[in-house]
Coordinates of C-alpha atoms in Angstrom, one line a residue:
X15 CA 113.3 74.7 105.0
X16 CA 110.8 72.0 104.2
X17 CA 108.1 73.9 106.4
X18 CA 108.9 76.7 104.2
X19 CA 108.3 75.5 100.9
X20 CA 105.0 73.7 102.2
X21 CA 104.1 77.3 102.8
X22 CA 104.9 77.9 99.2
X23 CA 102.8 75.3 97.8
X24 CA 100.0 76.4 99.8
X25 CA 100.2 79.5 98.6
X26 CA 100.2 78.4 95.1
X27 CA 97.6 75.6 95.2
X28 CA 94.0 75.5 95.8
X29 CA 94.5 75.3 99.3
X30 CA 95.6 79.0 99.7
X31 CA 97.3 79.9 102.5
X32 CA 94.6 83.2 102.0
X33 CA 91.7 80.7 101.9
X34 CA 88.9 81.0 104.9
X35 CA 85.4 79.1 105.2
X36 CA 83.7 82.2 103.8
X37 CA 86.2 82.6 100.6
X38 CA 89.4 83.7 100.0
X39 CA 90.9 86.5 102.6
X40 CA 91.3 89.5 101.2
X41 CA 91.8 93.0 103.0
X42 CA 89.2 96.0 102.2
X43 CA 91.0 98.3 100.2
X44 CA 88.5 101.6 100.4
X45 CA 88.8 101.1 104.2
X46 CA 92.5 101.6 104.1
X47 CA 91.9 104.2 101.5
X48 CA 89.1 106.3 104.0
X49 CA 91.4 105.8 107.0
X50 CA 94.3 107.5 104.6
X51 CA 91.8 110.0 103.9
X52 CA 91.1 110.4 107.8
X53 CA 94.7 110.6 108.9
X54 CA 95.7 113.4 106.4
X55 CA 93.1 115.4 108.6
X56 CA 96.3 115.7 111.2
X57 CA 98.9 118.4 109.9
X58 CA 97.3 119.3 107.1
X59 CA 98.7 121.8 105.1
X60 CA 97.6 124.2 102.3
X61 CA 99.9 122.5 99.9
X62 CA 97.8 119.4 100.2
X63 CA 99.9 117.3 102.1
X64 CA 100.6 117.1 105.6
X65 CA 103.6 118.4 108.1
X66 CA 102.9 116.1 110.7
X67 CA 106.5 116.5 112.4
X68 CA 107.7 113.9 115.2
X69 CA 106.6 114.5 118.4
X70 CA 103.9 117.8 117.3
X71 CA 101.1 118.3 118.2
X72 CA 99.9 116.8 114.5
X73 CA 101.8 113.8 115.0
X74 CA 100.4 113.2 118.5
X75 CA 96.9 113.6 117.5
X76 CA 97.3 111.5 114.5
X77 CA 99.0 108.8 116.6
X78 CA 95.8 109.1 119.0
X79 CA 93.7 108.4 115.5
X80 CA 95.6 105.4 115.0
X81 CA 95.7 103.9 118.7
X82 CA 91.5 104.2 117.4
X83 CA 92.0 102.0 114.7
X84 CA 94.5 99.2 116.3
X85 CA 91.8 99.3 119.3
X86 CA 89.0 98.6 116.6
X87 CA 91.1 96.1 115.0
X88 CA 91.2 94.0 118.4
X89 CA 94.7 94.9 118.9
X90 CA 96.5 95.2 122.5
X91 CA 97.5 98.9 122.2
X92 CA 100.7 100.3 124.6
X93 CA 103.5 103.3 124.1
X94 CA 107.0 101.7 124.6
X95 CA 109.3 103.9 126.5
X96 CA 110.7 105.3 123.1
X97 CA 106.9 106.3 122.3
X98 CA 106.3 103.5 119.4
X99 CA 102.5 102.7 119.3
X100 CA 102.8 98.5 119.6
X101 CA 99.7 96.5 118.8
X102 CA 99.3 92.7 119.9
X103 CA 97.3 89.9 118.8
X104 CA 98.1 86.4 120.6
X105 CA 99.2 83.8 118.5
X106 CA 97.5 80.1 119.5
X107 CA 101.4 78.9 119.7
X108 CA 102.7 81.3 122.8
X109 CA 106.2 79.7 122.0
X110 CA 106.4 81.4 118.6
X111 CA 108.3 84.3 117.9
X112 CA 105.9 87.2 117.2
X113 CA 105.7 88.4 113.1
X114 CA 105.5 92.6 113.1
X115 CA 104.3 94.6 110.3
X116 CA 103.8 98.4 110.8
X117 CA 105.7 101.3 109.4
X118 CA 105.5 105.0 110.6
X119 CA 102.8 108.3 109.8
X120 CA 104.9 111.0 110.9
X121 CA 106.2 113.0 107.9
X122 CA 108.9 115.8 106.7
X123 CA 108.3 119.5 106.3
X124 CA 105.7 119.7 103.9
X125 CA 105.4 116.1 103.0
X126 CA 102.6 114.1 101.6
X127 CA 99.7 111.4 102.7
X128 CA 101.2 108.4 101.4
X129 CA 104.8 108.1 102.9
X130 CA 104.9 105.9 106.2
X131 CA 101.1 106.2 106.4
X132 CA 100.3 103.2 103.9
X133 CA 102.3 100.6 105.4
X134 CA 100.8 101.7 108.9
X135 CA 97.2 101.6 108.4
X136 CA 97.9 98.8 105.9
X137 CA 99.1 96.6 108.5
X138 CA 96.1 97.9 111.1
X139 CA 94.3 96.2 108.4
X140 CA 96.1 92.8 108.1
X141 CA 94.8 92.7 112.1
X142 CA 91.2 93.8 111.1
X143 CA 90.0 91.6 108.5
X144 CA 92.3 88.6 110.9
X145 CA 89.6 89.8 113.5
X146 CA 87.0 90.0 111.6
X147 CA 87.3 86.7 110.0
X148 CA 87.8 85.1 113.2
X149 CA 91.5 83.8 112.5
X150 CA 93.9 83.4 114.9
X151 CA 97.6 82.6 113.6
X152 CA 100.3 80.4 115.0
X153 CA 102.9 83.8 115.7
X154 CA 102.1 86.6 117.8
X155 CA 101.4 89.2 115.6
X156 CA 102.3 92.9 116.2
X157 CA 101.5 96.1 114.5
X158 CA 104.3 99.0 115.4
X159 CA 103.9 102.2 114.7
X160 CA 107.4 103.7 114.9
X161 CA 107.8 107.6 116.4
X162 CA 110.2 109.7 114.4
X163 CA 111.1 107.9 111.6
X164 CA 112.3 110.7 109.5
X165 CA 114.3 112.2 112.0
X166 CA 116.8 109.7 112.6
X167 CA 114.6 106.4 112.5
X168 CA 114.8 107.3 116.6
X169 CA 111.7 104.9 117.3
X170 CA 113.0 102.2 115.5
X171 CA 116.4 102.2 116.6
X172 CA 115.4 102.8 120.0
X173 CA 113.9 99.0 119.7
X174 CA 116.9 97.6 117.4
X175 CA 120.2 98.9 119.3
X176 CA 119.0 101.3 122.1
X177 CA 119.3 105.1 122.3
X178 CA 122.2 106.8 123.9
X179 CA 122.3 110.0 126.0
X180 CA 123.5 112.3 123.0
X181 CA 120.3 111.2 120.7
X182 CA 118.2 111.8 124.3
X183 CA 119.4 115.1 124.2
X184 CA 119.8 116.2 120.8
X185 CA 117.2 118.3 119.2
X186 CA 114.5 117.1 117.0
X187 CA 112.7 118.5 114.1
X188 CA 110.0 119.8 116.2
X189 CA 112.7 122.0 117.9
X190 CA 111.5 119.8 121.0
X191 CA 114.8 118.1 122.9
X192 CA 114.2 113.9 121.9
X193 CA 113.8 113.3 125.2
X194 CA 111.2 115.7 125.5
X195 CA 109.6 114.7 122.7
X196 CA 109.0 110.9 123.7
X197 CA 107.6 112.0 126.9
X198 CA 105.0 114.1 124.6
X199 CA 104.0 111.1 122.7
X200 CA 103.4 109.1 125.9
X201 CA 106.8 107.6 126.2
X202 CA 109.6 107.2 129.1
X203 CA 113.2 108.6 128.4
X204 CA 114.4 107.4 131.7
X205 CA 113.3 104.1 131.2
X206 CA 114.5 104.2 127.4
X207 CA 116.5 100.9 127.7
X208 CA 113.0 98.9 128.8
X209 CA 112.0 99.8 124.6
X210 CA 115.1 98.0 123.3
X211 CA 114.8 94.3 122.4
X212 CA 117.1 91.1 121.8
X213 CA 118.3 90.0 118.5
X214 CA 116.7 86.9 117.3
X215 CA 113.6 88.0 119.3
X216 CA 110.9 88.2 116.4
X217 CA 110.2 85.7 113.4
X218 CA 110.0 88.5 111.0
X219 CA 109.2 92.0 110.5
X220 CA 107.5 92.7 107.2
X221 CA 106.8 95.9 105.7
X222 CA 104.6 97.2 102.8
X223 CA 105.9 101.2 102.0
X224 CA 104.8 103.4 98.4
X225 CA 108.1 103.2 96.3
X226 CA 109.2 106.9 96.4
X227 CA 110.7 106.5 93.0
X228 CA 109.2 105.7 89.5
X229 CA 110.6 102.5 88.8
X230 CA 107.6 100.4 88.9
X231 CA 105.3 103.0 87.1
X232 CA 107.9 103.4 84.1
X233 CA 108.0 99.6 83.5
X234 CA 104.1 98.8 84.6
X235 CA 104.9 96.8 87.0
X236 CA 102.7 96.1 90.2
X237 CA 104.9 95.2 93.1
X238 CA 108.3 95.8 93.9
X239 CA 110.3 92.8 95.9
X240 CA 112.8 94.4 98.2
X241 CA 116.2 93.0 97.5
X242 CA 118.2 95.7 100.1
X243 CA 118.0 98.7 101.9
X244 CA 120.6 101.2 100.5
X245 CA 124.1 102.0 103.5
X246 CA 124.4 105.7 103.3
X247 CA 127.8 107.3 103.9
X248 CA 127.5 111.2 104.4
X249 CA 130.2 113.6 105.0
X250 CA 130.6 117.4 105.3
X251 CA 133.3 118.9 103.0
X252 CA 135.2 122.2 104.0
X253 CA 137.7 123.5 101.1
X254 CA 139.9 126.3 101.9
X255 CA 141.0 128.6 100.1
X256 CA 141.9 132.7 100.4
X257 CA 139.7 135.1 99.6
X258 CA 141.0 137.9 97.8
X259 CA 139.4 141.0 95.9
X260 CA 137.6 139.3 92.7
X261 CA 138.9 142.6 90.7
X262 CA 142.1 142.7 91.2
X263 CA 143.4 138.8 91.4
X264 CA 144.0 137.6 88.2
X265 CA 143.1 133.9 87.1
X266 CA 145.2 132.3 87.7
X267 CA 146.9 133.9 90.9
X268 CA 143.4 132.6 92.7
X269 CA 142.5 130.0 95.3
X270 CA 139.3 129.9 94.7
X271 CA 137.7 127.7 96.8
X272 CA 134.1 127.8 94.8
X273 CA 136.2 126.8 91.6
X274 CA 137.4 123.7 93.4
X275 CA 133.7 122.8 95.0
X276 CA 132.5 122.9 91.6
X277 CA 134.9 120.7 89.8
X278 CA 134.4 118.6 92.8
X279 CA 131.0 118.1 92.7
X280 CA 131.9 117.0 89.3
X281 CA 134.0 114.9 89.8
X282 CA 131.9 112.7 92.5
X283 CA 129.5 112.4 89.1
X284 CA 132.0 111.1 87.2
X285 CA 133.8 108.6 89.8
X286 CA 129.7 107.2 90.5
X287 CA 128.6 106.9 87.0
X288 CA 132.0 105.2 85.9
X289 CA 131.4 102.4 88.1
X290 CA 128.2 99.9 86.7
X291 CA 126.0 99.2 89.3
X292 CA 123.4 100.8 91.2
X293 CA 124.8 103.2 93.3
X294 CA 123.9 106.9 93.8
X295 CA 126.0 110.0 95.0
X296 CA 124.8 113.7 95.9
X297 CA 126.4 117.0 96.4
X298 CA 123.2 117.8 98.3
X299 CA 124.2 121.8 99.4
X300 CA 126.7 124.5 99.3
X301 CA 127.6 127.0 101.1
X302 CA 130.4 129.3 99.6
X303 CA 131.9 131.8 102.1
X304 CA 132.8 135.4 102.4
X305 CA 129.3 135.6 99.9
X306 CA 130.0 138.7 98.1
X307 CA 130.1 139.4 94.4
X308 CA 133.4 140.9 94.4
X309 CA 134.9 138.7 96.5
X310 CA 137.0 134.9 95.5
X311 CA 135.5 132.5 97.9
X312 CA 137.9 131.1 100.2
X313 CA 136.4 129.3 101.8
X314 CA 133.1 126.4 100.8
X315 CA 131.3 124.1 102.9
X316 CA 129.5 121.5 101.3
X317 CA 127.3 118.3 101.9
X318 CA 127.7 115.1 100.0
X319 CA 126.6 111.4 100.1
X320 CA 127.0 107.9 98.4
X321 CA 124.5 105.0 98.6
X322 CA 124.3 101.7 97.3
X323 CA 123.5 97.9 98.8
X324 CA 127.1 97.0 98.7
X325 CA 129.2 98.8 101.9
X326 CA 132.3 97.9 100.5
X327 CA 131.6 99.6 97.2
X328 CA 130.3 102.7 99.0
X329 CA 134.1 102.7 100.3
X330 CA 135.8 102.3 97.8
X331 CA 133.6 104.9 96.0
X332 CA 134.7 107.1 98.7
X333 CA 138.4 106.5 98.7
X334 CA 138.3 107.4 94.5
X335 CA 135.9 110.4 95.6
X336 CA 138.5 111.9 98.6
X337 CA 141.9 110.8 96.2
X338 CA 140.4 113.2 93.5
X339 CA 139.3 115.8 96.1
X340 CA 143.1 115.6 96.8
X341 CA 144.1 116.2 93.3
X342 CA 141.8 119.4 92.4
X343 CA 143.3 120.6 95.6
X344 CA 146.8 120.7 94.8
X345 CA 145.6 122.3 91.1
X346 CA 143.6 124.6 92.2
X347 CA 146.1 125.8 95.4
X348 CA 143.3 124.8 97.6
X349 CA 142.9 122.2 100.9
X350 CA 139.9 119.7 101.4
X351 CA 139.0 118.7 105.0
X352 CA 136.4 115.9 104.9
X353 CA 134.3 114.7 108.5
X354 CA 131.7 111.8 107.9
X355 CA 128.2 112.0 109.9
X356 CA 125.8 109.6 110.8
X357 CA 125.3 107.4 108.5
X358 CA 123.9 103.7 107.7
X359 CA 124.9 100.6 107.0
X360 CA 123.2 98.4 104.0
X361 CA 120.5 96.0 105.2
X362 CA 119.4 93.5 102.8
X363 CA 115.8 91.2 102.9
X364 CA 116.0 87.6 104.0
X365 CA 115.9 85.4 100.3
X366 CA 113.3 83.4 102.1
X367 CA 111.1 86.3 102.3
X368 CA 112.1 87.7 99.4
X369 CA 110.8 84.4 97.6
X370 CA 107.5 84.2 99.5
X371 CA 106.1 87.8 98.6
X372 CA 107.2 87.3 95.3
X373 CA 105.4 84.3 95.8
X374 CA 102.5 85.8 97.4
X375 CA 102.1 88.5 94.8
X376 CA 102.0 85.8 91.6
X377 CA 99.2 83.9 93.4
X378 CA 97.4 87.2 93.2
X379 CA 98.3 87.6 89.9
X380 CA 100.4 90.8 89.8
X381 CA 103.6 91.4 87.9
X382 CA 106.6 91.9 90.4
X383 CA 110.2 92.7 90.4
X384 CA 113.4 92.6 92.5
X385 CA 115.1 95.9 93.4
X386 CA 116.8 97.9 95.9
X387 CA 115.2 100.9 98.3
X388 CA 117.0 103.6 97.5
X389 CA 115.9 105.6 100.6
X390 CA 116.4 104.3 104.6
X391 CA 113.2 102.5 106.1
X392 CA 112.1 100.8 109.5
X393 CA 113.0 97.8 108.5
X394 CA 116.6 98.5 108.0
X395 CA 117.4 99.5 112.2
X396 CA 114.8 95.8 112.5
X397 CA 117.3 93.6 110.7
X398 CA 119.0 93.5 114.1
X399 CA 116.7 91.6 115.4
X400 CA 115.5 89.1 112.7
X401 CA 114.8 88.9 108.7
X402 CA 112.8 91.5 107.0
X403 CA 111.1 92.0 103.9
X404 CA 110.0 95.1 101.8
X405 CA 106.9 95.3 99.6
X406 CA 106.6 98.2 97.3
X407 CA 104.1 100.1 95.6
X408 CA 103.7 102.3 92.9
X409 CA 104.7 105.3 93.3
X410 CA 102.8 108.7 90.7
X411 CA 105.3 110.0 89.4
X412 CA 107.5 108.6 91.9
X413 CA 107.2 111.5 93.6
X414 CA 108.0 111.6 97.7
X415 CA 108.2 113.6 100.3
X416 CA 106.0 116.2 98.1
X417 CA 102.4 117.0 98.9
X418 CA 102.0 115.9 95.0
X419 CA 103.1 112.4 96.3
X420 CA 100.1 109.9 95.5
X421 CA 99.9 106.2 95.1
X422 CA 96.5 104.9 93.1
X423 CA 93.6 103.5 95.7
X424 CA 94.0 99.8 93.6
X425 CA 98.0 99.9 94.0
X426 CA 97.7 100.4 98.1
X427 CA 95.2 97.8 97.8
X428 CA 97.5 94.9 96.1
X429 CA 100.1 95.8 98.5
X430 CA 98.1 95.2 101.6
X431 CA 96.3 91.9 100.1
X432 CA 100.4 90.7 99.2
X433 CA 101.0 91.8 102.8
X434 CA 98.3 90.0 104.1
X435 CA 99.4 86.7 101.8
X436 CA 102.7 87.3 102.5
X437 CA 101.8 87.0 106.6
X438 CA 99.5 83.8 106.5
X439 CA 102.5 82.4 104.9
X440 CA 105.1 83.1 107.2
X441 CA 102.5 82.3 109.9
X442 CA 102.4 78.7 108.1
X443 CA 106.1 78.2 108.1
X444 CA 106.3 78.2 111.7
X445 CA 109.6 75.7 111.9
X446 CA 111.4 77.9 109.0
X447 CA 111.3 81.1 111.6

């Protein structure tokens, strides 16, 4: 601890932690912002954005753009067997744990340039301007660039827990099998184990993302400190009812399955605004069955999910949410069948870290504050392996996953010079991590 809070105070003194011979170390913004520019050449779309799916031919050649730039950046570029793009740079203290950074740059169906992409070629940067100023840190340092993180965060959880035979073999957004797909970007499914690694086996992994919501525009506020990656619980309702002839049924002789969706979907709004707190829940899509106009549905299939930091809220939220699901039944004549999916456990930041970009951002002299991500990231599947941290930027609008998304060229800038800060010193608290 006492290596850590020297760190600190050589952030915040004259001695800066960012401080070289030839001035202080600072990263070059309109770089990043050209090789943003560059990268949104790969999948472009007439909307503006990009669809640069996982494991298409858009995401391979924009992943061969990058391997460019982490080779220009002095990097040590190699595919894992899961197909993450891993950059090295040797640390002068080989018994350190290595520090990663990185993010991801492939993107949803019509997404935009700003998602994934700015914490990647930010942290390319961190290893350019260390190269270019000649500055070798105590840690390792690695830049990864994860494959297929808005599928199912498959890259990263390859590396953080391993990937079984049904992922392997499931189908990704590409309509390419996973298994196929990793071999595409250079991977090795059958040596998929080789990509996972020990917990405890890096000092830190650090990233830098656009906030994908409008908090930090509203309230004019320059950085975002990452308190937690939201847990996700998501489950797939079926109500039955009976379907019967819409003309002929009277009111209150129906089991109307739609009628009981819809005061459901209610109700979930009601049960997560009653509670204070943070958390979110979604009836996300419906699909009402036989379909016809003169025809009482009887039977609705529908998606729904609750988030929030705390796990044990998000269960008791969903106890109060399948107890009133019970009760609309049993008014409305009708039966709710509930199956959870995949879903994803809270991860929150290390306080340490937490305290040192918020640390790091001051000395710059931008306005921060602490606050959840309300959406899943990297860095939640790398808390299995070591403390994390989440820098956040501004975020137009806070628009994602949109073409329209946009973050200003100055915002990506003060994230990547925090990031930057925020790595020298880590690097300098050696005995903390």
């Amino acid at each position: 601890m006492k290596a850590f809070v020297a760190a600190l105070v050589l952030l915040c003194g004259d001695a800066s932690a960012a401080t070289h011979a030839h001035g202080p170390m600072r990263v070059n913004g309109p770089r990043i912002v050209n090789h943003l520019e560059a990268l949104s050449e790969y999948g472009k779309n007439p909307q503006g954005g990009v669809s640069r799916i996982a494991y298409s031919d858009a995401d391979r050649a924009g992943r061969e753009y990058a391997i460019g730039l982490m080779k220009d950046a002095g990097l040590e570029v190699s595919i894992d067997t899961a197909g993450n793009l891993v950059g090295r740079r040797r640390g002068s203290d080989a018994t350190l744990k290595p520090i990663v950074i990185g993010s991801h740059i492939d993107s949803v169906p019509e997404g935009g340039n700003y998602d994934g992409d700015v914490g990647s070629l930010s942290a390319i940067e961190i290893a350019q301007i260390l190269s270019e100023r000649h500055l070798t840190t105590h840690h390792p340092l690695q830049v990864i660039i994860f494959a297929d993180e808005e599928g199912l965060m498959l890259g990263s959880t390859a590396i953080a827990a391993g990937l079984d035979l049904a992922r392997l073999n499931s189908v990704s957004q590409s309509g390419k099998v996973v298994r196929d797909g990793i071999k595409f970007l250079g991977g090795d499914p059958d040596r998929i184990a080789e990509a996972k690694r020990a917990p405890g086996s890096i000092a830190a992994y650090l990233e830098l993302h656009i906030e994908q919501g409008g908090l930090l525009e509203r309230e004019n506020l320059q950085i975002g400190v990452v308190e937690g990656i939201v847990g996700i619980l998501d489950a797939e309702v079926t109500i039955e009812g009976f379907a019967n002839h819409a003309g002929t049924t009277p009111m209150d002789q129906r089991h109307d399955a739609l009628l009981s969706a819809a005061r459901f979907t209610d109700k979930l709004n009601q049960i997560i605004t009653a509670m204070p707190g943070r958390q979110v829940g979604t009836v996300g899509w419906l699909k009402a069955q036989p379909g016809a106009y003169n025809v009482v549905p009887g039977k609705v299939t529908l998606g729904m999910e609750v988030r929030d930091l705390d796990a044990r809220k998000i269960e008791n939220l969903y106890d109060q949410i399948r107890a009133a699901a019970d009760a609309i039944g049993r008014l409305n004549g009708t039966s709710f069948h509930f199956e959870e999916r995949a879903g994803s456990e809270p991860a929150l930041t290390d306080p340490k870290l937490q305290t040192l970009i918020e640390t790091s951002a001051k000395h710059l002299g931008f306005s921060t504050r602490l606050m959840p991500s309300g959406a899943g990231h990297d860095a939640q599947k790398m808390s299995k392996l070591g403390p994390i941290g989440m820098i956040f930027i501004p975020s137009v609008g806070g628009i994602s996953h949109s073409p329209k998304e946009f973050s200003k060229p100055g915002d990506i800038e003060n994230g990547a010079n925090v990031l930057l800060e925020t790595v020298l010193g880590l690097d300098r608290a050696r005995d903390a991590y």
